[in-house]
Tab-separated table of C-alpha atoms in Angstrom:
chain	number	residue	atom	x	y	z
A	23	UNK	CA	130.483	284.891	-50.851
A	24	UNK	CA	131.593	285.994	-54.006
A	25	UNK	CA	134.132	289.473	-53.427
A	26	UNK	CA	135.771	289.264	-56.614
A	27	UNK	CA	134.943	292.692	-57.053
A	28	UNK	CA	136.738	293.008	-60.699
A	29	UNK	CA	133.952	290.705	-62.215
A	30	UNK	CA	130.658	292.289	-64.444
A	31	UNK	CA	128.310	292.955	-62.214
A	32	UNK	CA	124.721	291.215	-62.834
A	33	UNK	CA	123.229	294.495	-60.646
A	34	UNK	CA	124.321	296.530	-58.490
A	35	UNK	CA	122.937	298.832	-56.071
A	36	UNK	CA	124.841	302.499	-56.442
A	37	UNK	CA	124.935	304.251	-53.158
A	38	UNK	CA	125.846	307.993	-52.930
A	39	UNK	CA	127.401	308.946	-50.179
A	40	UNK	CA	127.779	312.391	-50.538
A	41	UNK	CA	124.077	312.911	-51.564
A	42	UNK	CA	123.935	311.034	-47.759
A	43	UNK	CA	125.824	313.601	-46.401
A	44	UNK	CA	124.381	316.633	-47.833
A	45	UNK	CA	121.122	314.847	-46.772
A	46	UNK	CA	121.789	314.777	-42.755
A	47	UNK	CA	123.533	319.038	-43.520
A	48	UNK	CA	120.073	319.969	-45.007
A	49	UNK	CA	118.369	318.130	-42.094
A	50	UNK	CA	120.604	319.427	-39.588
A	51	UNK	CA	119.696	322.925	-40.878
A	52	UNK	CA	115.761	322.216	-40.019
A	53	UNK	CA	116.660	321.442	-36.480
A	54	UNK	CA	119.738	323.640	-35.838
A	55	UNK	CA	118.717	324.288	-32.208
A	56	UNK	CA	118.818	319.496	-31.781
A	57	UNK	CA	121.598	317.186	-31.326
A	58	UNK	CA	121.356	315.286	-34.902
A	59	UNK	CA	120.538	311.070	-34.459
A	60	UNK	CA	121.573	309.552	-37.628
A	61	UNK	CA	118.766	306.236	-38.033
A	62	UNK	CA	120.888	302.893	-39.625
A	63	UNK	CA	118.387	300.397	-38.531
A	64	UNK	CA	117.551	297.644	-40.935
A	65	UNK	CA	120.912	298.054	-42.633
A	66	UNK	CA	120.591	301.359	-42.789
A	67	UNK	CA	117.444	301.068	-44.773
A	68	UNK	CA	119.326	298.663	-47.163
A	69	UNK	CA	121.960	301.336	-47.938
A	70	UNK	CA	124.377	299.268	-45.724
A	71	UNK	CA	124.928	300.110	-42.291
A	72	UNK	CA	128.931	300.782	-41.542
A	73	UNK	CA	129.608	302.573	-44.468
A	74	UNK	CA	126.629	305.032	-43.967
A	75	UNK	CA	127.038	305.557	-40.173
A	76	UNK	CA	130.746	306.583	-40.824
A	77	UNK	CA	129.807	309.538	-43.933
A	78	UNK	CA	126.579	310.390	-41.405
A	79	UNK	CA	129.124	311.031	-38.686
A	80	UNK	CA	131.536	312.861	-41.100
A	81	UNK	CA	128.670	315.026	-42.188
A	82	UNK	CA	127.826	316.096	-38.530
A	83	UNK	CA	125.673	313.484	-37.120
A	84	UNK	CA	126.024	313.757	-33.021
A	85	UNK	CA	124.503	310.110	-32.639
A	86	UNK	CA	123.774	307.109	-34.293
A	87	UNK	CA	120.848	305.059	-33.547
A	88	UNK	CA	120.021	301.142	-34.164
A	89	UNK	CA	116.766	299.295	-33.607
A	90	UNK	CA	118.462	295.895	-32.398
A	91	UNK	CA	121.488	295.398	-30.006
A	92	UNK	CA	123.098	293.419	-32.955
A	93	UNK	CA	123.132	296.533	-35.041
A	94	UNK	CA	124.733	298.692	-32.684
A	95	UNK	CA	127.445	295.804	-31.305
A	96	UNK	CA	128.450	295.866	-35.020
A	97	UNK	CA	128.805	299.118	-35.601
A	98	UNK	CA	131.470	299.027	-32.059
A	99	UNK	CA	133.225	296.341	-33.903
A	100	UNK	CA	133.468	298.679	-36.471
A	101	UNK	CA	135.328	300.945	-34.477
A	102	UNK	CA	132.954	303.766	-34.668
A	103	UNK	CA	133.022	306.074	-32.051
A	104	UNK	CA	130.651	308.228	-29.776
A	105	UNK	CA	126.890	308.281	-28.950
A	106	UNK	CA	125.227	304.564	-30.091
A	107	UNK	CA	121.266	304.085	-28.954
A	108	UNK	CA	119.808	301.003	-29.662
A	109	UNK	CA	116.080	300.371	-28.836
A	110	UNK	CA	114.260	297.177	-29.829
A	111	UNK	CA	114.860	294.700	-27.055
A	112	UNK	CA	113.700	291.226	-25.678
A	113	UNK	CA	114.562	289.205	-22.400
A	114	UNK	CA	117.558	287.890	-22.132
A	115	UNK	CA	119.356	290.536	-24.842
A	116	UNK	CA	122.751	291.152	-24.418
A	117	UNK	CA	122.693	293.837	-22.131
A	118	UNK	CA	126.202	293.150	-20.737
A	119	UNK	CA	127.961	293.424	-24.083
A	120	UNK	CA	126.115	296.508	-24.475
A	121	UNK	CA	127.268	298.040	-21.131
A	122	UNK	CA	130.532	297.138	-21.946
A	123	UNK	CA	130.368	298.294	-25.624
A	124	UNK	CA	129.341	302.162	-23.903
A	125	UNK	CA	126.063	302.042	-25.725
A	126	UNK	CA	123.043	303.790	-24.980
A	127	UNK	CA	119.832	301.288	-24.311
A	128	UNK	CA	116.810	301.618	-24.283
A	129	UNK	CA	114.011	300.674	-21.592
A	130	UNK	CA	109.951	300.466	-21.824
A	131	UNK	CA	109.483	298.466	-19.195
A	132	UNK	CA	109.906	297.032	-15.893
A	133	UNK	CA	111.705	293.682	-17.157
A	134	UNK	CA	114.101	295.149	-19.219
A	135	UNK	CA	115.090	297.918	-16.108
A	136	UNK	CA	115.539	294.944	-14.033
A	137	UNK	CA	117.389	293.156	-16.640
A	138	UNK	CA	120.050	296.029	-17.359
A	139	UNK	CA	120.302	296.661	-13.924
A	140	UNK	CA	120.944	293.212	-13.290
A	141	UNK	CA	123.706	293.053	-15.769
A	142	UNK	CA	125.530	296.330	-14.368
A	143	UNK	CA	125.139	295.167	-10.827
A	144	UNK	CA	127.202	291.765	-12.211
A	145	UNK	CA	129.481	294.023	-14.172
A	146	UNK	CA	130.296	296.834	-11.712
A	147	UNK	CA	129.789	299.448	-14.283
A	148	UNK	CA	126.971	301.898	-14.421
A	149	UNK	CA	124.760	301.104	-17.624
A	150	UNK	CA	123.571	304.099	-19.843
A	151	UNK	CA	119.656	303.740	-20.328
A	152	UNK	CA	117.315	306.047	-22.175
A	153	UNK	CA	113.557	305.408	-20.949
A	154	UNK	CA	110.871	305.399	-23.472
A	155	UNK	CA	107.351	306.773	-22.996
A	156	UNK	CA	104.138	305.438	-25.149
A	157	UNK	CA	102.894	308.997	-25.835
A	158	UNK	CA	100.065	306.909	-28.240
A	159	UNK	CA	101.765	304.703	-31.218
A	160	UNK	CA	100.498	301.694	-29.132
A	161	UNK	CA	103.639	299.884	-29.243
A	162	UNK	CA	107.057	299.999	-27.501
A	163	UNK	CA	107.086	301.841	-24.946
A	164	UNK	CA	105.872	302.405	-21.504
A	165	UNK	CA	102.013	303.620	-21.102
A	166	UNK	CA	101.342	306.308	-18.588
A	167	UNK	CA	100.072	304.264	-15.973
A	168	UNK	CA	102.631	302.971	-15.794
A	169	UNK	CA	105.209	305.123	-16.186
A	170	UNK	CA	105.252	306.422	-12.752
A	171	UNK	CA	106.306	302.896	-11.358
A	172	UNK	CA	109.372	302.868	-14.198
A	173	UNK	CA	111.001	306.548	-13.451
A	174	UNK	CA	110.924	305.624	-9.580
A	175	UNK	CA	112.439	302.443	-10.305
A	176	UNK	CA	114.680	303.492	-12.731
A	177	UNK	CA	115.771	306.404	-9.694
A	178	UNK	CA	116.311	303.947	-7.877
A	179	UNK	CA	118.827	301.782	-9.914
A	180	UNK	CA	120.144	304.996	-10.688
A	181	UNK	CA	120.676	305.938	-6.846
A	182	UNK	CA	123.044	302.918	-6.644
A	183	UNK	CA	125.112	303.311	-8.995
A	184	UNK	CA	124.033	300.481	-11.455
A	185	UNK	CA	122.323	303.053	-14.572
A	186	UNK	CA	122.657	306.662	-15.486
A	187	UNK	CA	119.168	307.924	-17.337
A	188	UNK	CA	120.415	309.987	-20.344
A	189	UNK	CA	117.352	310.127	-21.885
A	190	UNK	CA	113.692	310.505	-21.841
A	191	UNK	CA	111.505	309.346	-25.341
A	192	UNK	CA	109.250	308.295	-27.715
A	193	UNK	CA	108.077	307.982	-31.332
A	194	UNK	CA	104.963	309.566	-33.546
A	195	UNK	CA	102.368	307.366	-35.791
A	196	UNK	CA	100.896	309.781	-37.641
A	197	UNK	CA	103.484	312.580	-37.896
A	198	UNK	CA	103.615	311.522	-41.393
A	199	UNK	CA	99.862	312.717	-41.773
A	200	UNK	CA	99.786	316.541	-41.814
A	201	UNK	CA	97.477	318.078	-39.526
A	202	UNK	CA	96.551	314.372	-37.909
A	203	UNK	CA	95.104	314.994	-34.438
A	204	UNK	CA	97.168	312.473	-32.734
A	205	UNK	CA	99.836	314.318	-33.428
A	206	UNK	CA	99.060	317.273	-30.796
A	207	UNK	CA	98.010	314.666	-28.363
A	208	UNK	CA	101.436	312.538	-28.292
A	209	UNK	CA	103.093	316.028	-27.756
A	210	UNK	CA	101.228	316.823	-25.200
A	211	UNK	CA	101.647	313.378	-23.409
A	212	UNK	CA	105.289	313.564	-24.145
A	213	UNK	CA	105.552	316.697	-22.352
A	214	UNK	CA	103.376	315.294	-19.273
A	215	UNK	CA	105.798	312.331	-19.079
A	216	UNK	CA	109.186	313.793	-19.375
A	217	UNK	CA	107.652	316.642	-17.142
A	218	UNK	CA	106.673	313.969	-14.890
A	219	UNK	CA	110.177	312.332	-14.897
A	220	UNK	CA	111.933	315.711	-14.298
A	221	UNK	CA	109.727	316.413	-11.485
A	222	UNK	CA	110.555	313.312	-9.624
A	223	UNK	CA	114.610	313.671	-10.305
A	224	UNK	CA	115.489	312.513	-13.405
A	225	UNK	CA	117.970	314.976	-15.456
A	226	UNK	CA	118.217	313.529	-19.141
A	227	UNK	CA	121.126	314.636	-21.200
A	228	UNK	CA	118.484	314.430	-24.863
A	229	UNK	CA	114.152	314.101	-24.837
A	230	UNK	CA	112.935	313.297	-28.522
A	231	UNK	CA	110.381	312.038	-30.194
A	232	UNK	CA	111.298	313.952	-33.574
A	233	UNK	CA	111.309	311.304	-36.311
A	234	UNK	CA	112.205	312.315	-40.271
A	235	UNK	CA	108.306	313.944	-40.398
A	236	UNK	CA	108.765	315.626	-37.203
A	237	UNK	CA	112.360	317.069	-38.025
A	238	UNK	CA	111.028	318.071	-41.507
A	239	UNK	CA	107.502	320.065	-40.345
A	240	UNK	CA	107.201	320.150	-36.674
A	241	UNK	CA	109.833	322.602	-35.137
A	242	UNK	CA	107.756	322.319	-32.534
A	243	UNK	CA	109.025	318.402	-31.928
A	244	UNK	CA	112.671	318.902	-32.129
A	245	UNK	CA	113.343	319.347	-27.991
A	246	UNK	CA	116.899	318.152	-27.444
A	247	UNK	CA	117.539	316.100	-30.665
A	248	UNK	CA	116.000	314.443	-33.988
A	249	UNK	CA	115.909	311.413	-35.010
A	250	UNK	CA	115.410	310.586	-38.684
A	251	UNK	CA	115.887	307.718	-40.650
A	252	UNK	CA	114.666	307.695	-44.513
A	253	UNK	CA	114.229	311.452	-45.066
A	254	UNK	CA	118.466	310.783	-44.600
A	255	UNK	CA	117.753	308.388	-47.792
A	256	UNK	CA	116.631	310.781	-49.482
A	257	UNK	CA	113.217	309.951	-49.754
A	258	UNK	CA	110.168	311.981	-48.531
A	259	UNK	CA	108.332	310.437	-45.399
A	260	UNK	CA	105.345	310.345	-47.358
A	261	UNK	CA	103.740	311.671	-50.307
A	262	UNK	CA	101.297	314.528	-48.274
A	263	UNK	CA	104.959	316.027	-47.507
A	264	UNK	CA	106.117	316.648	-51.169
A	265	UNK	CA	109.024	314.843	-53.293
A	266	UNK	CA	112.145	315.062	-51.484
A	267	UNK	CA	113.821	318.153	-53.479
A	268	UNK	CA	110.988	319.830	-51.622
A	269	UNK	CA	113.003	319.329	-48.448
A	270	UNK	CA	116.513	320.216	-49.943
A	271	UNK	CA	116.800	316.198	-50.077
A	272	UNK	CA	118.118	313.760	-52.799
A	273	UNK	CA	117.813	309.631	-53.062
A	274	UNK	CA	120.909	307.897	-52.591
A	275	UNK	CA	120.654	304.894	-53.821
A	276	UNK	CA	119.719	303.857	-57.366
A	277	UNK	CA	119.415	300.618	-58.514
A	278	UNK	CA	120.715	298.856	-61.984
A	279	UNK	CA	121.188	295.563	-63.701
A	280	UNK	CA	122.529	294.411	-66.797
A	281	UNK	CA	120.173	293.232	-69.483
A	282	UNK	CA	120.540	289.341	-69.488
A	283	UNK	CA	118.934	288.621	-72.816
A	284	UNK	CA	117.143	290.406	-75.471
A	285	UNK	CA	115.100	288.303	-78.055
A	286	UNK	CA	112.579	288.648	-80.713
A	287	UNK	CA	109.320	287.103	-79.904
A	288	UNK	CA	106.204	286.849	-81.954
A	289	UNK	CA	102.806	288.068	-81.079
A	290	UNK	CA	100.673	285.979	-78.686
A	291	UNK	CA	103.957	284.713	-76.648
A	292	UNK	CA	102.413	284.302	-72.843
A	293	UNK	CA	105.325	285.751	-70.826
A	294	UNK	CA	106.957	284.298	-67.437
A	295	UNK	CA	104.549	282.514	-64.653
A	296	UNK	CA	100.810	281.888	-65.105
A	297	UNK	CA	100.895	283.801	-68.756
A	298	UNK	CA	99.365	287.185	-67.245
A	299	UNK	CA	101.224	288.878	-69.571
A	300	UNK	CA	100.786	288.101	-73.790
A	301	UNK	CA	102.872	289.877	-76.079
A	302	UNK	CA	100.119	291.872	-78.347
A	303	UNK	CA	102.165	291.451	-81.387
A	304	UNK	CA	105.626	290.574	-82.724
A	305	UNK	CA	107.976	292.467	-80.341
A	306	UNK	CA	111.330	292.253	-78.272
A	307	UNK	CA	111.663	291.043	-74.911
A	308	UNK	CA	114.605	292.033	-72.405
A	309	UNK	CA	115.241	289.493	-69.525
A	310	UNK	CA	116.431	291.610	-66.278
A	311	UNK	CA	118.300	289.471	-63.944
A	312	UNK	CA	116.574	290.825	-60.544
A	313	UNK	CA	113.688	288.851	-58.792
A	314	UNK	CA	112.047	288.472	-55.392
A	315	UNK	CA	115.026	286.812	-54.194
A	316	UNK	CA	116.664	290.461	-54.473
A	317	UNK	CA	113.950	292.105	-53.251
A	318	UNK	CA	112.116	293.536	-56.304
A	319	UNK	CA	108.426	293.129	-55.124
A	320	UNK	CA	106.511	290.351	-56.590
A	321	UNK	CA	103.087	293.258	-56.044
A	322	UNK	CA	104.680	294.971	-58.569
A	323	UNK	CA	104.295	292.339	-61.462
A	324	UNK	CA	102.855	293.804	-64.644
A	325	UNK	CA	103.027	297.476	-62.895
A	326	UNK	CA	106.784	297.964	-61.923
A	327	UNK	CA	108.515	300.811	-63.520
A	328	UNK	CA	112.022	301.153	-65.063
A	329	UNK	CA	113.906	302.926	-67.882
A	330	UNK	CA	115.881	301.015	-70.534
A	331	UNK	CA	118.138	303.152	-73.578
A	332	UNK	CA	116.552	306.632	-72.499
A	333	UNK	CA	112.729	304.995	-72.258
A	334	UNK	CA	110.470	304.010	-69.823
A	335	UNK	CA	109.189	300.448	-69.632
A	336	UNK	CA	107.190	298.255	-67.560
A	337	UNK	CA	107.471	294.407	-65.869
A	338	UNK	CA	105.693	292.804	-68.584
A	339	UNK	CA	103.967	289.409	-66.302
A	340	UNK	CA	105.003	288.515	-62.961
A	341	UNK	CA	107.954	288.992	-61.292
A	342	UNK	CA	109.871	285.449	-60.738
A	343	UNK	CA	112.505	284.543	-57.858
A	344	UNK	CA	115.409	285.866	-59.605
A	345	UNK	CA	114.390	287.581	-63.094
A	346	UNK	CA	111.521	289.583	-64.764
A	347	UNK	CA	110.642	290.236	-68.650
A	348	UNK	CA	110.555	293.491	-70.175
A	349	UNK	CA	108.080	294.179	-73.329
A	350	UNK	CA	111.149	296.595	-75.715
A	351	UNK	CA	108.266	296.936	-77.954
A	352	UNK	CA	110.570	296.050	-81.083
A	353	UNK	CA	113.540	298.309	-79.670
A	354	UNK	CA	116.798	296.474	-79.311
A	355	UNK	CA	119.314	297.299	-76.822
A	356	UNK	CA	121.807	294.803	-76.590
A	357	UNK	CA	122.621	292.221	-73.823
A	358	UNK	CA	124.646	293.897	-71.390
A	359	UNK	CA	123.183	297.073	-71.862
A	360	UNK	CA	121.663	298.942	-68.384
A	361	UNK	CA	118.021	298.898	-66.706
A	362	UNK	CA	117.561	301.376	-64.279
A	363	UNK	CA	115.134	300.400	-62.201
A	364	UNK	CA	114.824	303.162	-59.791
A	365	UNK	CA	117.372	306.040	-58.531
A	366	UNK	CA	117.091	310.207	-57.821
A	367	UNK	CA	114.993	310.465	-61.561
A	368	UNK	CA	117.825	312.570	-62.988
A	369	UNK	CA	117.562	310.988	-66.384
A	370	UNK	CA	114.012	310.367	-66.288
A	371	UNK	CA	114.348	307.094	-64.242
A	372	UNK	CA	111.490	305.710	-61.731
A	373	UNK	CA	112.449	306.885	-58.039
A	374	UNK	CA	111.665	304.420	-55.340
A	375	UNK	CA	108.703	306.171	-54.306
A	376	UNK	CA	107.096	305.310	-58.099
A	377	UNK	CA	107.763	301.215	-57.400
A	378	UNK	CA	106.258	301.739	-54.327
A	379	UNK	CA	103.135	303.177	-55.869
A	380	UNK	CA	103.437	300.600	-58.507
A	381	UNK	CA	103.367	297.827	-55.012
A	382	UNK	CA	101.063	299.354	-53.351
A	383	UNK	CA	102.853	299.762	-50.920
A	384	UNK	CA	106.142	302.331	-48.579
A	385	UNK	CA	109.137	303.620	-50.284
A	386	UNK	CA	110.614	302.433	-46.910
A	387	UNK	CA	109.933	299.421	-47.921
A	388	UNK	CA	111.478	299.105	-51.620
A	389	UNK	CA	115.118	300.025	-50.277
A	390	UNK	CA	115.080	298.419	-47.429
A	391	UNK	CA	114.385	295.020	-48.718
A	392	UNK	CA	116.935	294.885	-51.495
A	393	UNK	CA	118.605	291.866	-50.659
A	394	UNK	CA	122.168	290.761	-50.182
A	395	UNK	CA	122.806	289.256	-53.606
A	396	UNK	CA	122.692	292.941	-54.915
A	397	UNK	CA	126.147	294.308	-54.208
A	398	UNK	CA	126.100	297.625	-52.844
A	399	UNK	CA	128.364	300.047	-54.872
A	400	UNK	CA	129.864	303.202	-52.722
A	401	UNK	CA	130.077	306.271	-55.208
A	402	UNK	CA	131.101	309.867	-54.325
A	403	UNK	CA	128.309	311.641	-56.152
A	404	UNK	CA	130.332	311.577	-59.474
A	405	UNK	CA	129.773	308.441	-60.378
A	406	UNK	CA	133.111	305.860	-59.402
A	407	UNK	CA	133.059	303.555	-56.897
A	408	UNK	CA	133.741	300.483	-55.302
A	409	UNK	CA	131.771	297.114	-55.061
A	410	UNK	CA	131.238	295.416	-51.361
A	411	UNK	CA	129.502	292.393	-50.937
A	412	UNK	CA	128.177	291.687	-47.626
A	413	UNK	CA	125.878	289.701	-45.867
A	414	UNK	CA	121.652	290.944	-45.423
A	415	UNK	CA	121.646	291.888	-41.513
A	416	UNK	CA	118.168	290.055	-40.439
C-alpha cells in the first residue's frame, strides 16, 4: 500500500483527536460514579482503532473494549496496556492467545465456558471471563433459563482454578428510544440476573449494560461502568436525543476530497449511471473522486450532501464505485480545490448524521464504513496532522 505520505492526497479522512478526548472527559463527567469502557470495535467506528484507543486511554478511559478477539489481539500487539474486553465469539476462537494476551472474554453460553476453560486447563493459567446475560435484545447473550446452568458452571471452572468471573453483563435495544418500555424491563432482568449470580457466589469486579444512550440519559444504568462507543465519535445515539453539542459532544472525524475535474456542460447532459440526473441547463460539473468503493453510500445518490467554496451542493445522479458528479450550477472552483463532504458543521458543512438522513439510513453507519483507500489523517484539533494508511479491519 501506498505510505508515501508527502504525496496530494485524493481524500482524506481528518480525525481529531483531541475533540476524542474531550469526548470520553464530557462522558466521563455523566457517569462519574462508573469505571469508563472506551468502544473501538469496527475500527473504532472507522476512526482507526490504535490510534484512538491510545488518546481514549490518555483522556481517562479505565478499559477498552473490542467486539472480535482480532481487535483486541491487535491492540496487545500494539503494546497497549490494562483492561481489554472483547465479546463477539465463535467455536474454535482463539481463546488461548487471549488468555495469554491478559484479556478479558466474554461468555453467553455453555460452549464457549467449556471452550475457555478448556484452553486454561491446557495452559495452566486462570482465564479472565465476563458472563453476559440476554436481559431482552434477543441476541448474544445467555437467556434466563438458562442462565442458572451458566453461573453454576462457570463456579465451577472458577472453583478450579481454570477462570476468574470479573464481570457480569449485557446490552440495551431500545435505550436509544426515550421512554421505550423495554428499557425498564432489561433493567429489571439485569438486576434479577446479576442478583441471581451474586447470590449463588459470583463476586464481579464491573456489571454494565450502559451503552452511549444509557451513559448519556439513564444514570440509573451506569452500575459499575459504561460502555459507549459513537457518542465517543461525537455523534448523538440518535436523533430523539438531540445533536451532539447537546451532550457537551463534538464529531471527530470530517471527511474531504480534492475536486478531480470541473467542466462546463450544456443543458440536457444526462449525468453518471442510468442518466437519473440531467443537467437543467448549461452549468458546471465538479467530479469528486470518492465512490462506494470508499464507502460513500450508493442510497445517497441524487440526495447526498456536501459543501464546495463556502456552498452547499448535492450528488447530482448516482453515486459510482469510485467517483460522483456535483451540479456547481455555473460556479467554478478549480480542480484541486476542497469538498467537504461531512465533518462537526463548523463552516456550514453536512455532519454525518445529515448523509445518513440523506441514506436513509445510521450515522453509525456512514463512519464506520469509510473504507481503507481513504487515508485517515490524525490532527490535534488545530488543524496539522499526519497521514496513515492502513489496512480496513473486516
Amino acid at each position: 500500500m501506498n505510505e508515501n505520505v508527502t504525496a496530494p492526497l485524493r481524500a482524506r479522512a481528518e480525525i481529531d483527536l483531541g475533540a476524542l478526548k474531550a469526548n470520553v472527559r464530557s462522558l466521563r463527567a455523566h457517569a462519574p460514579g462508573a469505571a469508563f469502557m472506551a468502544v473501538v470495535k469496527a475500527d473504532a467506528y472507522g476512526h482507526g482503532m490504535i490510534p484512538v484507543a491510545r488518546a481514549a486511554k490518555e483522556a481517562g478511559a479505565d478499559w477498552i473494549g473490542t467486539a472480535t478477539a482480532e481487535e483486541a489481539l491487535e491492540l496487545r500487539a500494539a503494546g497497549l496496556p490494562g483492561r481489554i474486553m472483547c465479546w463477539l465469539w465463535v467455536p474454535g476462537g482463539p481463546w488461548r492467545e487471549g488468555i495469554e494476551a491478559d484479556l478479558d472474554m466474554s461468555v453467553s453460553g455453555m460452549w464457549a465456558l467449556r471452550e475457555v476453560t478448556a484452553a486454561a486447563r491446557e495452559l495452566g493459567r486462570t482465564a479472565r471471563i465476563q458472563l453476559k446475560a440476554d436481559t431482552g435484545l434477543g441476541r448474544n447473550g445467555c437467556l434466563p433459563t438458562d442462565w442458572p446452568e451458566l453461573v453454576r458452571e462457570a463456579l465451577a471452572a472458577q472453583a478450579a482454578g481454570h477462570v476468574t468471573v470479573t464481570g457480569l453483563w449485557s446490552h440495551f435495544a431500545c435505550a436509544d428510544e426515550p421512554g421505550h418500555p423495554s428499557i425498564a424491563a432489561q433493567l429489571t432482568a439485569f438486576r434479577e440476573m446479576t442478583g441471581y449470580a451474586e447470590g449463588e457466589g459470583v463476586t464481579p469486579e464491573v456489571r454494565h449494560i450502559a451503552n452511549s444512550p444509557g451513559t448519556l440519559t439513564l444514570p440509573e444504568t451506569h452500575f459499575d461502568l459504561v460502555r459507549p462507543g459513537i457518542a465517543m465519535y461525537g455523534i448523538s445515539p440518535s436523533p430523539e436525543l438531540g445533536p451532539p453539542a447537546d451532550h457537551g459532544l463534538r464529531p471527530v472525524m470530517t471527511l474531504k476530497a480534492n475536486l478531480a475535474l470541473v467542466k462546463h456542460a450544456p443543458g440536457g447532459l444526462g449525468v453518471s449511471y442510468g442518466h437519473h440526473y440531467v443537467t437543467p441547463g448549461a452549468t458546471t460539473l465538479g467530479l469528486v473522486p470518492l465512490g462506494y468503493a470508499d464507502g460513500i453510500p450508493r442510497h445517497a445518490s441524487g440526495t447526498g450532501p456536501l459543501l464546495i467554496g463556502g456552498k452547499r451542493r448535492t450528488v447530482a445522479g448516482r453515486v459510482a464505485m469510485d467517483q460522483f458528479v456535483v451540479d456547481l450550477g455555473g460556479d467554478e472552483p478549480a480542480a484541486g480545490d476542497e469538498a467537504v463532504l461531512f465533518g462537526p458543521g463548523d463552516a456550514g458543512e453536512p455532519t454525518a448524521e445529515d448523509w445518513a438522513v440523506a441514506a436513509g439510513t445510521i450515522a453509525y453507519e456512514i463512519v464506520t464504513r469509510i473504507g481503507s483507500r481513504v487515508p485517515r489523517v490524525y490532527v490535534d484539533g488545530e488543524g496539522t496532522g499526519r497521514p496513515e494508511m492502513r489496512p480496513r479491519i473486516p
